[in-house]
């Protein structure tokens, strides 16, 4: 697979603050990478460097083999800034037609794009009258102009309602299926969990994790939670024999290391008639995120 | 080129919606007509036609108003986009910074040319209707028509440069007002004071005319007065500089827009959104 985006050893400081610290990352065609990290971790700064909006202090960055921000790179890259803004006096359609012209796409494509993000009704109203989510959707529409090969999306779902979020991820899937590379930042862990191929976590400018979710899960070795539902009145006996903690009249919670999971499930099954049901909950992305973004890791 | 025109069209639309186009036209026309009507009271006694008198008034008007309008149109160009956050997105599109400036410049220049032509044209029409002899003043009027946008262009360039230096619309507005005051108002007063102190010495003879031509607003005034029979009507600073060769002032009014725009581009290139 060819790497669409390739960074190595990238540094960026603002005075004494290291916003991006010796960061290396690649995103390949057809891949969706979620960039996570606390407020001020350096996600937006990293994206601006990739787009050539600010220069890195050090490191090599290649966007389709070109320098970030070069005319060559800009032709293939689409950006959705965090808190995207447009000129309030223009209508959504006028703004999008302008962007189409700048990308050498047919201005009439604007209509289709507006329909795709469900802005067709508001298309001829001034952007100054749009709600935050509508502006965000217009931002997404402009990013879709002209079949870009790399999408850099900074908190693309912030301000979107649940249905729009779903539609957004459906569009992402389509784009990735078409071979586009996608780098998006987010604070909404649950939606990123299911909808992206790889998770990259930044902490204080450094990349502290960068792998598919399953790999991060096994690397973190966080315990699996088994939730056992006991037959009415038997919860105490079940809790005692499994060495778990009783949480209410019928439920018993057991935490176990991932490698012990099958043994424990076997032991539970052996209790036979005392057990009503078992649920297995692997560590969520939230747990994994908390693990990797902790200040000191063992 | 497509990009520049698309940007210019969009910028013009924004100016139209924000009433800048209307404000520019109304200001120009209102002042031009008032000056013409007021100026006619003095005619007759001076032995010149009405259009010549009108053009002399319009030149003075243009010196103040064109730089002001140009700075008002341009001070927000870079700083406003920076502040709103629209610049970052624009710069990720395959358009150069020079093209972005060019698009804004074409739109703003068009607005200034439109306002000047309508304003000056209305005033001139009044003079032509009232005085059958007034066609003598037509060459001076044409010179005024084409030099007005050129003067505007110089101050648009200055405005863009200030906007890029300031990065914040508030600061850019402050700088624009300061530049207008210094270049259009204080510069002449300072020169006049220097002449009075000098008392006809080397400064008055050797430096003063060149210093006058170095200021775009003064160069505009001198170049236009040279074409007009109204030099006799000129007073103070202009009277003293009537000896200036027109070629020098022509070079000055043409060089200023180029220099100002080149400088604006230079500063804009260093702006990180
Ligand atoms: N232009 C700038 N000048 C100075 N410091 C900056 C600048 N831009 C960002 N920073 C600093 O760099 C650090 C990283 O900021 P950045 O915006 O990249 O964070 P982020 O990960 O996007 O955070 P969030 O999740 O809140 O969006 C922050 O400490 C921020 O204050
Ligand atoms: Mg951010």
Coordinates of C-alpha atoms and ligand atoms in Angstrom, one line a residue:
Chain A
X1 CA 0.0 0.0 0.0
X2 CA 1.3 3.5 -0.8
X3 CA 1.4 6.0 1.9
X4 CA -0.6 9.1 1.1
X5 CA 0.6 11.0 4.1
X6 CA 3.9 10.4 5.7
X7 CA 5.4 12.3 8.7
X8 CA 8.6 11.5 10.5
X9 CA 10.3 13.2 13.4
X10 CA 8.0 16.3 13.2
X11 CA 8.5 19.0 15.8
X12 CA 6.6 22.2 16.4
X13 CA 7.1 24.6 19.3
X14 CA 5.3 27.8 20.3
X15 CA 7.9 29.5 22.4
X16 CA 8.8 27.0 25.1
X17 CA 5.6 24.9 24.5
X18 CA 6.2 21.8 22.4
X19 CA 2.9 21.5 20.6
X20 CA 4.1 18.6 18.4
X21 CA 7.0 16.6 19.6
X22 CA 9.0 14.1 17.5
X23 CA 5.9 12.8 15.8
X24 CA 5.8 10.1 13.1
X25 CA 2.7 9.0 11.4
X26 CA 1.5 7.6 8.1
X27 CA -1.9 7.3 6.6
X28 CA -2.5 5.1 3.6
X29 CA -5.0 5.2 0.9
X30 CA -8.4 3.9 1.9
X31 CA -7.5 4.1 5.6
X32 CA -9.5 6.0 8.3
X33 CA -7.3 7.2 11.2
X34 CA -8.8 8.8 14.3
X35 CA -6.6 11.2 16.1
X36 CA -7.4 11.5 19.7
X37 CA -6.0 13.4 22.6
X38 CA -6.7 15.9 25.4
X39 CA -7.5 19.5 24.8
X40 CA -4.2 21.2 23.7
X41 CA -2.6 17.8 22.9
X42 CA -1.6 19.2 19.5
X43 CA -4.1 17.6 17.1
X44 CA -5.1 20.8 15.4
X45 CA -1.5 22.0 15.2
X46 CA -0.5 18.7 13.6
X47 CA -3.3 19.1 11.0
X48 CA -2.2 22.6 10.2
X49 CA 1.3 21.4 9.6
X50 CA 0.1 18.7 7.3
X51 CA -1.9 21.3 5.3
X52 CA 1.1 23.6 5.1
X53 CA -0.7 26.3 7.0
X54 CA 2.2 26.5 9.5
X55 CA 5.7 25.2 9.0
X56 CA 7.1 22.5 11.2
X57 CA 10.3 23.2 13.0
X58 CA 11.9 19.9 12.1
X59 CA 11.0 16.6 10.4
X60 CA 10.1 15.4 7.0
X61 CA 6.5 15.5 5.8
X62 CA 5.3 14.1 2.5
X63 CA 1.8 14.5 1.1
X64 CA 1.6 12.4 -2.1
X65 CA 5.3 12.9 -2.3
X66 CA 5.0 16.6 -2.3
X67 CA 5.8 19.3 0.3
X68 CA 2.8 20.2 2.6
X69 CA 1.0 23.3 1.3
X70 CA 2.6 23.1 -2.2
X71 CA 0.3 23.6 -5.1
X72 CA 0.7 19.9 -5.9
X73 CA -0.4 18.8 -2.4
X74 CA -3.2 21.2 -2.2
X75 CA -4.9 19.8 -5.3
X76 CA -5.5 16.5 -3.5
X77 CA -6.1 17.5 0.1
X78 CA -9.4 18.6 1.6
X79 CA -9.6 20.3 5.0
X80 CA -12.4 20.8 7.5
X81 CA -11.2 23.2 10.2
X82 CA -12.4 23.0 13.7
X83 CA -15.1 25.6 14.2
X84 CA -15.4 26.1 10.4
X85 CA -16.4 29.6 9.4
X86 CA -17.6 31.2 6.1
X87 CA -18.4 34.6 5.0
X88 CA -21.8 35.4 6.7
X89 CA -23.1 37.5 3.8
X90 CA -22.9 34.7 1.3
X91 CA -25.4 32.0 0.9
X92 CA -24.4 28.4 1.2
X93 CA -24.8 27.8 -2.5
X94 CA -22.7 30.9 -3.4
X95 CA -19.9 29.9 -1.0
X96 CA -19.9 26.4 -2.4
X97 CA -19.9 27.5 -6.0
X98 CA -16.9 29.7 -5.3
X99 CA -15.1 26.7 -3.7
X100 CA -16.0 24.6 -6.7
X101 CA -14.4 27.1 -9.1
X102 CA -11.3 27.3 -7.0
X103 CA -11.0 23.5 -7.2
X104 CA -11.7 23.6 -10.9
X105 CA -14.8 21.6 -10.4
X106 CA -18.1 22.4 -12.2
X107 CA -19.9 25.0 -10.0
X108 CA -23.2 23.1 -10.6
X109 CA -21.8 20.3 -8.5
X110 CA -22.6 22.6 -5.5
X111 CA -26.3 21.6 -5.7
X112 CA -25.6 17.9 -5.4
X113 CA -23.2 18.4 -2.6
X114 CA -25.7 20.5 -0.7
X115 CA -28.3 17.8 -1.0
X116 CA -25.8 15.2 0.1
X117 CA -25.3 17.0 3.5
X118 CA -29.0 17.8 3.6
X119 CA -28.6 21.6 3.2
X120 CA -30.6 21.9 0.0
X121 CA -33.5 23.7 1.8
X122 CA -31.2 26.3 3.4
X123 CA -28.9 26.6 0.3
X124 CA -30.1 30.0 -0.7
X125 CA -30.1 31.5 2.8
X126 CA -27.2 33.5 4.1
X127 CA -24.6 31.6 6.1
X128 CA -24.9 34.2 8.8
X129 CA -28.4 32.7 9.6
X130 CA -27.1 29.1 9.8
X131 CA -27.0 27.1 13.0
X132 CA -23.7 25.6 14.1
X133 CA -24.5 22.2 12.8
X134 CA -25.5 23.6 9.4
X135 CA -22.2 25.4 9.1
X136 CA -20.5 22.2 10.0
X137 CA -22.4 20.4 7.3
X138 CA -21.5 23.1 4.8
X139 CA -17.9 22.6 5.9
X140 CA -18.2 18.9 5.1
X141 CA -19.8 19.7 1.7
X142 CA -16.8 21.9 0.7
X143 CA -14.4 19.1 1.7
X144 CA -16.1 16.8 -0.7
X145 CA -15.6 19.0 -3.8
X146 CA -13.6 17.4 -6.6
X147 CA -12.7 13.9 -5.2
X148 CA -9.8 14.7 -2.9
X149 CA -7.4 11.9 -2.0
X150 CA -6.7 13.0 1.5
X151 CA -9.2 14.3 4.0
X152 CA -8.0 16.2 7.1
X153 CA -11.0 16.7 9.3
X154 CA -10.7 18.5 12.6
X155 CA -13.5 17.5 14.9
X156 CA -15.9 17.0 12.0
X157 CA -18.8 15.8 14.0
X158 CA -18.8 18.5 16.7
X159 CA -22.2 20.2 16.6
X160 CA -23.8 17.5 14.5
X161 CA -27.1 15.9 15.6
X162 CA -27.1 12.1 16.0
X163 CA -28.6 11.4 12.6
X164 CA -26.2 13.7 10.8
X165 CA -23.3 12.0 12.6
X166 CA -24.5 8.7 11.3
X167 CA -24.7 10.1 7.8
X168 CA -21.3 11.6 8.2
X169 CA -19.7 8.3 9.0
X170 CA -21.6 6.7 6.1
X171 CA -20.0 9.3 3.8
X172 CA -16.6 8.6 5.3
X173 CA -17.0 4.9 4.7
X174 CA -17.8 5.6 1.1
X175 CA -14.8 7.9 0.7
X176 CA -12.5 5.3 2.2
X177 CA -14.0 2.6 0.0
X178 CA -13.2 4.8 -2.9
X179 CA -9.5 4.8 -1.8
X180 CA -9.3 8.2 0.0
X181 CA -7.1 8.5 3.1
X182 CA -8.8 10.1 6.1
X183 CA -7.3 11.7 9.2
X184 CA -9.9 12.9 11.6
X185 CA -9.7 14.2 15.2
X186 CA -12.5 13.7 17.7
X187 CA -13.4 13.7 21.3
X188 CA -16.4 11.4 20.7
X189 CA -14.8 8.1 21.5
X190 CA -17.8 5.8 21.1
X191 CA -18.4 6.8 17.5
X192 CA -14.8 6.7 16.5
X193 CA -14.5 3.2 18.1
X194 CA -16.7 1.6 15.4
X195 CA -16.1 3.8 12.5
X196 CA -12.4 4.1 12.0
X197 CA -9.6 1.6 11.1
X198 CA -6.8 2.9 13.3
X199 CA -6.5 5.0 16.5
X200 CA -3.7 7.5 17.1
X201 CA -3.5 9.1 20.5
X202 CA -1.5 12.2 21.2
X203 CA -0.5 13.4 24.6
X204 CA 1.3 16.7 25.1
X205 CA 2.4 16.7 21.4
X206 CA 3.7 13.1 21.5
X207 CA 2.1 10.2 19.8
X208 CA 1.6 7.7 22.6
X209 CA -0.5 5.1 20.7
X210 CA -1.0 4.3 17.0
X211 CA -2.7 1.0 16.1
X212 CA -6.0 -0.6 15.3
X213 CA -8.3 -0.8 18.3
X214 CA -7.9 -4.5 18.8
X215 CA -4.2 -4.2 18.9
X216 CA -4.4 -1.4 21.4
X217 CA -6.8 -3.4 23.5
X218 CA -4.4 -6.4 23.7
X219 CA -1.4 -4.1 24.3
X220 CA -3.1 -2.3 27.2
X221 CA -3.9 -5.8 28.8
X222 CA -6.8 -4.1 30.5
X223 CA -9.2 -6.5 32.3
X224 CA -12.3 -7.9 30.6
X225 CA -15.5 -7.4 32.5
X226 CA -17.8 -10.4 32.8
X227 CA -21.2 -9.5 34.0
X228 CA -23.1 -12.6 35.3
X229 CA -26.8 -12.6 35.9
X230 CA -27.7 -15.1 38.6
X231 CA -31.0 -16.9 39.1
X232 CA -33.2 -15.0 41.6
X233 CA -31.9 -15.4 45.2
X234 CA -28.7 -17.2 44.1
X235 CA -26.5 -14.0 43.6
X236 CA -24.7 -14.4 46.9
X237 CA -23.8 -18.0 46.2
X238 CA -22.6 -17.2 42.7
X239 CA -20.6 -14.2 43.9
X240 CA -18.9 -16.4 46.6
X241 CA -18.0 -19.2 44.3
X242 CA -16.7 -17.0 41.5
X243 CA -14.9 -14.5 43.8
X244 CA -16.7 -11.6 42.1
X245 CA -18.4 -8.6 43.5
X246 CA -22.1 -8.6 43.9
X247 CA -23.6 -5.4 42.4
X248 CA -27.3 -5.9 43.1
X249 CA -29.9 -8.6 43.8
X250 CA -29.0 -10.7 40.8
X251 CA -25.8 -9.3 39.1
X252 CA -22.2 -10.3 39.7
X253 CA -19.3 -8.5 38.2
X254 CA -16.0 -10.2 37.5
X255 CA -12.8 -8.5 36.2
X256 CA -10.3 -10.8 34.6
X257 CA -7.2 -10.6 32.5
X258 CA -7.9 -11.1 28.8
X259 CA -6.0 -14.4 28.7
X260 CA -8.0 -15.8 31.6
X261 CA -11.3 -14.9 30.0
X262 CA -12.1 -18.4 28.5
X263 CA -11.3 -20.2 31.8
X264 CA -13.5 -17.9 33.8
X265 CA -16.4 -18.3 31.3
X266 CA -15.9 -22.1 31.6
X267 CA -16.1 -21.8 35.4
X268 CA -19.3 -19.7 35.2
X269 CA -20.9 -22.2 32.8
X270 CA -20.1 -25.0 35.2
X271 CA -22.4 -23.4 37.7
X272 CA -25.2 -24.4 35.4
X273 CA -28.7 -23.8 36.7
X274 CA -27.5 -20.9 39.1
X275 CA -26.8 -18.8 36.0
X276 CA -29.3 -16.9 34.0
X277 CA -27.0 -15.1 31.5
X278 CA -23.4 -13.8 30.9
X279 CA -22.3 -10.6 29.2
X280 CA -18.7 -10.1 28.2
X281 CA -17.5 -6.5 27.9
X282 CA -14.0 -5.9 26.5
X283 CA -12.4 -2.7 27.7
X284 CA -14.0 0.2 25.8
X285 CA -12.1 2.7 23.8
X286 CA -12.7 5.0 26.7
X287 CA -10.8 2.7 29.0
X288 CA -8.0 2.2 26.5
X289 CA -7.8 6.0 25.9
X290 CA -7.6 6.6 29.6
X291 CA -4.8 4.0 29.8
X292 CA -2.7 5.4 27.0
X293 CA -3.2 9.1 27.8
X294 CA -2.2 8.6 31.5
X295 CA 0.6 10.8 32.6
X296 CA 3.0 8.0 33.6
X297 CA 2.8 4.6 31.9
X298 CA 4.6 1.6 33.3
Chain B
X1 CA -7.5 33.5 -13.9
X2 CA -10.8 31.7 -13.4
X3 CA -10.0 31.6 -9.7
X4 CA -9.2 35.4 -9.6
X5 CA -12.5 36.2 -11.3
X6 CA -14.5 33.9 -9.1
X7 CA -12.9 35.4 -6.0
X8 CA -13.5 39.0 -7.4
X9 CA -17.2 38.2 -8.1
X10 CA -17.7 36.8 -4.6
X11 CA -15.9 39.8 -3.0
X12 CA -18.1 42.2 -5.1
X13 CA -21.2 40.3 -4.0
X14 CA -20.1 40.6 -0.3
X15 CA -19.5 44.4 -0.7
X16 CA -22.9 44.7 -2.3
X17 CA -24.7 42.9 0.5
X18 CA -22.7 44.9 3.1
X19 CA -23.9 48.1 1.4
X20 CA -20.3 49.1 0.7
X21 CA -21.1 49.7 -2.9
X22 CA -24.1 51.9 -2.1
X23 CA -22.2 53.8 0.6
X24 CA -19.3 54.5 -1.8
X25 CA -21.6 55.7 -4.6
X26 CA -23.7 57.9 -2.4
X27 CA -20.8 59.5 -0.7
X28 CA -19.1 60.3 -3.9
X29 CA -22.2 61.6 -5.6
X30 CA -23.4 63.6 -2.7
X31 CA -20.1 65.4 -2.1
X32 CA -19.4 65.9 -5.8
X33 CA -22.8 67.5 -6.4
X34 CA -22.7 69.7 -3.3
X35 CA -19.3 71.0 -4.2
X36 CA -20.3 71.7 -7.7
X37 CA -23.4 73.6 -6.8
X38 CA -21.6 75.5 -4.1
X39 CA -18.6 76.2 -6.4
X40 CA -20.7 77.8 -9.1
X41 CA -21.4 80.7 -7.0
X42 CA -17.8 81.8 -7.6
X43 CA -17.8 81.4 -11.3
X44 CA -18.1 84.1 -13.8
X45 CA -15.8 86.4 -12.0
X46 CA -12.8 84.1 -12.8
X47 CA -13.4 84.0 -16.5
X48 CA -13.3 80.2 -16.7
X49 CA -16.0 77.8 -17.7
X50 CA -18.1 75.9 -15.2
X51 CA -16.8 72.4 -15.9
X52 CA -13.2 73.6 -15.2
X53 CA -14.3 75.0 -11.9
X54 CA -16.2 71.8 -11.1
X55 CA -13.2 69.6 -12.0
X56 CA -11.0 71.7 -9.7
X57 CA -13.4 71.0 -6.9
X58 CA -13.6 67.4 -7.8
X59 CA -9.8 67.0 -7.7
X60 CA -9.8 68.3 -4.1
X61 CA -12.7 66.0 -3.2
X62 CA -11.0 63.0 -4.8
X63 CA -7.8 63.6 -2.8
X64 CA -9.6 63.2 0.4
X65 CA -12.4 60.9 -0.4
X66 CA -10.8 58.3 -2.7
X67 CA -8.1 57.3 -0.2
X68 CA -10.7 57.2 2.5
X69 CA -13.0 54.9 0.6
X70 CA -10.1 52.7 -0.6
X71 CA -8.9 52.2 3.0
X72 CA -12.4 51.5 4.2
X73 CA -12.8 48.8 1.6
X74 CA -9.4 47.2 2.1
X75 CA -8.5 47.4 5.8
X76 CA -10.6 44.2 6.6
X77 CA -9.3 42.2 3.7
X78 CA -6.7 40.0 5.4
X79 CA -7.3 40.8 9.1
X80 CA -11.1 40.1 8.8
X81 CA -10.5 36.7 7.2
X82 CA -7.9 35.9 9.8
X83 CA -10.2 36.8 12.6
X84 CA -13.2 35.0 11.2
X85 CA -11.1 31.9 10.5
X86 CA -12.0 31.8 6.8
X87 CA -8.4 32.4 5.7
X88 CA -7.1 29.1 6.9
X89 CA -9.6 27.1 4.8
X90 CA -9.1 29.4 1.8
X91 CA -5.4 28.8 1.9
X92 CA -5.8 25.0 1.7
X93 CA -7.4 25.5 -1.7
X94 CA -5.3 25.4 -4.8
X95 CA -5.1 29.2 -5.2
X96 CA -2.1 31.3 -4.6
X97 CA -2.0 34.2 -2.1
X98 CA -1.4 36.5 -5.0
X99 CA -4.6 35.3 -6.6
X100 CA -6.5 35.9 -3.4
X101 CA -5.3 39.5 -3.2
X102 CA -5.9 40.0 -6.9
X103 CA -9.5 38.9 -6.6
X104 CA -10.2 41.3 -3.7
X105 CA -8.3 44.1 -5.6
X106 CA -10.3 43.7 -8.8
X107 CA -13.6 43.8 -6.8
X108 CA -12.6 46.8 -4.7
X109 CA -11.1 48.7 -7.6
X110 CA -14.4 48.1 -9.6
X111 CA -16.4 49.6 -6.7
X112 CA -14.1 52.7 -6.5
X113 CA -14.2 53.2 -10.2
X114 CA -18.0 52.9 -10.2
X115 CA -18.4 55.3 -7.4
X116 CA -16.0 57.9 -8.9
X117 CA -17.5 57.7 -12.3
X118 CA -21.0 58.1 -11.1
X119 CA -20.2 60.8 -8.6
X120 CA -17.9 62.8 -10.8
X121 CA -20.0 62.1 -13.9
X122 CA -23.1 63.5 -12.2
X123 CA -21.3 66.7 -11.1
X124 CA -19.9 67.1 -14.6
X125 CA -23.3 66.6 -16.2
X126 CA -24.7 69.4 -14.0
X127 CA -21.9 71.8 -15.1
X128 CA -22.3 70.8 -18.8
X129 CA -26.0 71.4 -18.8
X130 CA -25.7 74.8 -17.0
X131 CA -22.9 76.2 -19.2
X132 CA -22.6 75.6 -23.0
X133 CA -19.0 76.7 -22.9
X134 CA -18.1 74.0 -20.4
X135 CA -16.9 71.4 -23.0
X136 CA -13.5 73.1 -22.8
X137 CA -13.0 71.4 -19.5
X138 CA -13.6 67.9 -20.9
X139 CA -10.0 66.7 -21.3
X140 CA -9.4 67.5 -17.6
X141 CA -12.5 65.6 -16.7
X142 CA -11.3 62.5 -18.6
X143 CA -8.0 62.7 -16.9
X144 CA -9.8 62.8 -13.6
X145 CA -11.9 59.8 -14.5
X146 CA -9.0 57.5 -15.2
X147 CA -6.7 58.8 -12.4
X148 CA -9.3 58.4 -9.7
X149 CA -9.2 54.5 -9.8
X150 CA -5.4 54.7 -10.0
X151 CA -5.3 56.8 -6.8
X152 CA -7.8 54.4 -5.3
X153 CA -5.5 51.4 -6.3
X154 CA -2.6 52.9 -4.4
X155 CA -4.6 53.1 -1.2
X156 CA -6.2 49.7 -1.7
X157 CA -2.6 48.3 -1.8
X158 CA -1.7 50.3 1.3
X159 CA -4.9 49.1 3.0
X160 CA -4.1 45.4 2.3
X161 CA -0.6 45.8 3.6
X162 CA -1.9 47.4 6.8
X163 CA -4.5 44.6 7.1
X164 CA -1.8 41.9 6.8
X165 CA 0.5 43.7 9.2
X166 CA -2.2 44.2 11.8
X167 CA -3.9 40.7 11.7
X168 CA -6.8 42.0 13.7
X169 CA -9.6 44.1 12.1
X170 CA -9.6 46.6 15.0
X171 CA -5.9 47.3 14.8
X172 CA -6.1 47.4 11.0
X173 CA -8.9 50.0 11.2
X174 CA -6.8 52.1 13.5
X175 CA -3.8 51.9 11.3
X176 CA -5.9 52.8 8.2
X177 CA -7.2 56.0 9.9
X178 CA -3.7 57.0 11.0
X179 CA -2.3 56.5 7.5
X180 CA -5.2 58.5 6.0
X181 CA -4.6 61.4 8.4
X182 CA -0.8 61.4 7.9
X183 CA -0.7 61.0 4.1
X184 CA -3.7 63.1 3.1
X185 CA -3.9 65.7 5.8
X186 CA -0.8 66.1 7.9
X187 CA 1.7 65.6 5.1
X188 CA 0.6 68.8 3.3
X189 CA 0.5 70.8 6.5
X190 CA 4.0 69.7 7.4
X191 CA 5.3 70.6 4.0
X192 CA 3.7 74.0 4.2
X193 CA 5.1 74.6 7.6
X194 CA 8.6 73.7 6.2
X195 CA 8.2 76.1 3.3
X196 CA 7.2 78.9 5.6
X197 CA 10.2 78.3 7.8
X198 CA 12.5 77.9 4.9
X199 CA 11.5 81.2 3.4
X200 CA 12.2 80.3 -0.3
X201 CA 15.5 78.6 0.4
X202 CA 16.9 75.3 -1.1
X203 CA 14.2 73.2 0.5
X204 CA 11.4 75.1 -1.3
X205 CA 13.3 75.0 -4.6
X206 CA 15.0 71.6 -4.7
X207 CA 13.2 69.2 -2.4
X208 CA 9.7 70.4 -1.9
X209 CA 8.3 69.5 -5.4
X210 CA 9.8 66.0 -5.2
X211 CA 8.4 65.5 -1.7
X212 CA 5.0 66.5 -3.0
X213 CA 5.2 64.1 -6.0
X214 CA 6.3 61.3 -3.6
X215 CA 2.9 61.4 -1.9
X216 CA 0.3 59.6 -4.0
X217 CA -2.5 61.9 -3.1
X218 CA -0.4 65.0 -3.9
X219 CA 0.8 63.5 -7.1
X220 CA -2.8 62.9 -8.1
X221 CA -3.7 66.5 -7.4
X222 CA -0.7 67.9 -9.2
X223 CA -1.1 65.7 -12.3
X224 CA -4.8 66.6 -12.6
X225 CA -4.3 70.3 -12.0
X226 CA -1.7 70.3 -14.8
X227 CA -4.3 69.2 -17.3
X228 CA -6.8 71.8 -16.0
X229 CA -7.0 75.4 -16.8
X230 CA -7.8 75.8 -13.2
X231 CA -4.3 76.1 -12.0
X232 CA -5.1 79.7 -11.4
X233 CA -7.7 78.5 -9.0
X234 CA -5.3 76.4 -7.1
X235 CA -3.9 77.8 -3.9
X236 CA -1.2 77.2 -1.3
X237 CA 0.8 74.1 -1.7
X238 CA -0.4 73.4 -5.2
X239 CA 0.3 76.8 -6.5
X240 CA 3.9 76.6 -5.3
X241 CA 4.4 73.2 -7.0
X242 CA 2.9 74.1 -10.4
X243 CA 6.4 74.0 -11.7
X244 CA 6.6 70.2 -11.3
X245 CA 6.9 68.4 -14.6
X246 CA 3.8 66.3 -15.3
X247 CA 5.9 63.3 -16.3
X248 CA 7.2 63.1 -12.7
X249 CA 3.8 63.1 -11.2
X250 CA 2.5 60.6 -13.8
X251 CA 5.3 58.2 -12.8
X252 CA 4.4 58.7 -9.2
X253 CA 0.7 58.0 -9.5
X254 CA 1.4 54.9 -11.6
X255 CA 4.2 53.6 -9.4
X256 CA 2.3 53.9 -6.1
X257 CA -0.3 51.2 -6.8
X258 CA 2.4 48.8 -8.1
X259 CA 4.7 49.3 -5.1
X260 CA 1.8 49.2 -2.6
X261 CA 0.4 46.0 -4.0
X262 CA 3.8 44.3 -4.2
X263 CA 4.4 45.3 -0.5
X264 CA 1.0 44.0 0.5
X265 CA 1.7 40.6 -1.2
X266 CA 5.0 40.5 0.6
X267 CA 3.4 41.0 4.0
X268 CA 0.5 38.7 3.2
X269 CA 2.8 35.9 2.4
X270 CA 4.1 35.9 5.9
X271 CA 0.7 35.7 7.5
X272 CA 0.0 32.3 9.2
X273 CA -3.7 31.9 9.7
Ligands
LIG1 N1 -0.7 29.9 17.1 C1 -0.4 29.5 18.3 N2 0.4 30.2 19.2 C2 0.8 29.7 20.4 N3 0.4 28.6 20.9 C3 -0.4 27.8 20.1 C4 -0.9 28.2 18.8 N4 -1.6 27.3 18.3 C5 -1.7 26.3 19.3 N5 -1.0 26.6 20.4 C6 -0.8 25.8 21.6 O1 -0.4 24.5 21.1 C7 -1.0 23.5 21.9 C8 -1.8 22.5 21.0 O2 -2.9 23.2 20.5 P1 -3.9 22.5 19.5 O3 -4.9 23.5 19.0 O4 -3.1 21.8 18.5 O5 -4.6 21.4 20.5 P2 -5.8 20.4 20.1 O6 -5.2 19.0 20.4 O7 -6.3 20.6 18.8 O8 -6.8 20.7 21.3 P3 -8.4 20.6 21.2 O9 -8.8 19.2 21.5 O10 -8.8 21.5 22.3 O11 -8.9 21.2 19.9 C9 -1.9 24.2 22.9 O12 -1.3 24.3 24.1 C10 -2.1 25.6 22.3 O13 -2.2 26.6 23.3
LIG2 MG1 -8.1 21.2 18.1

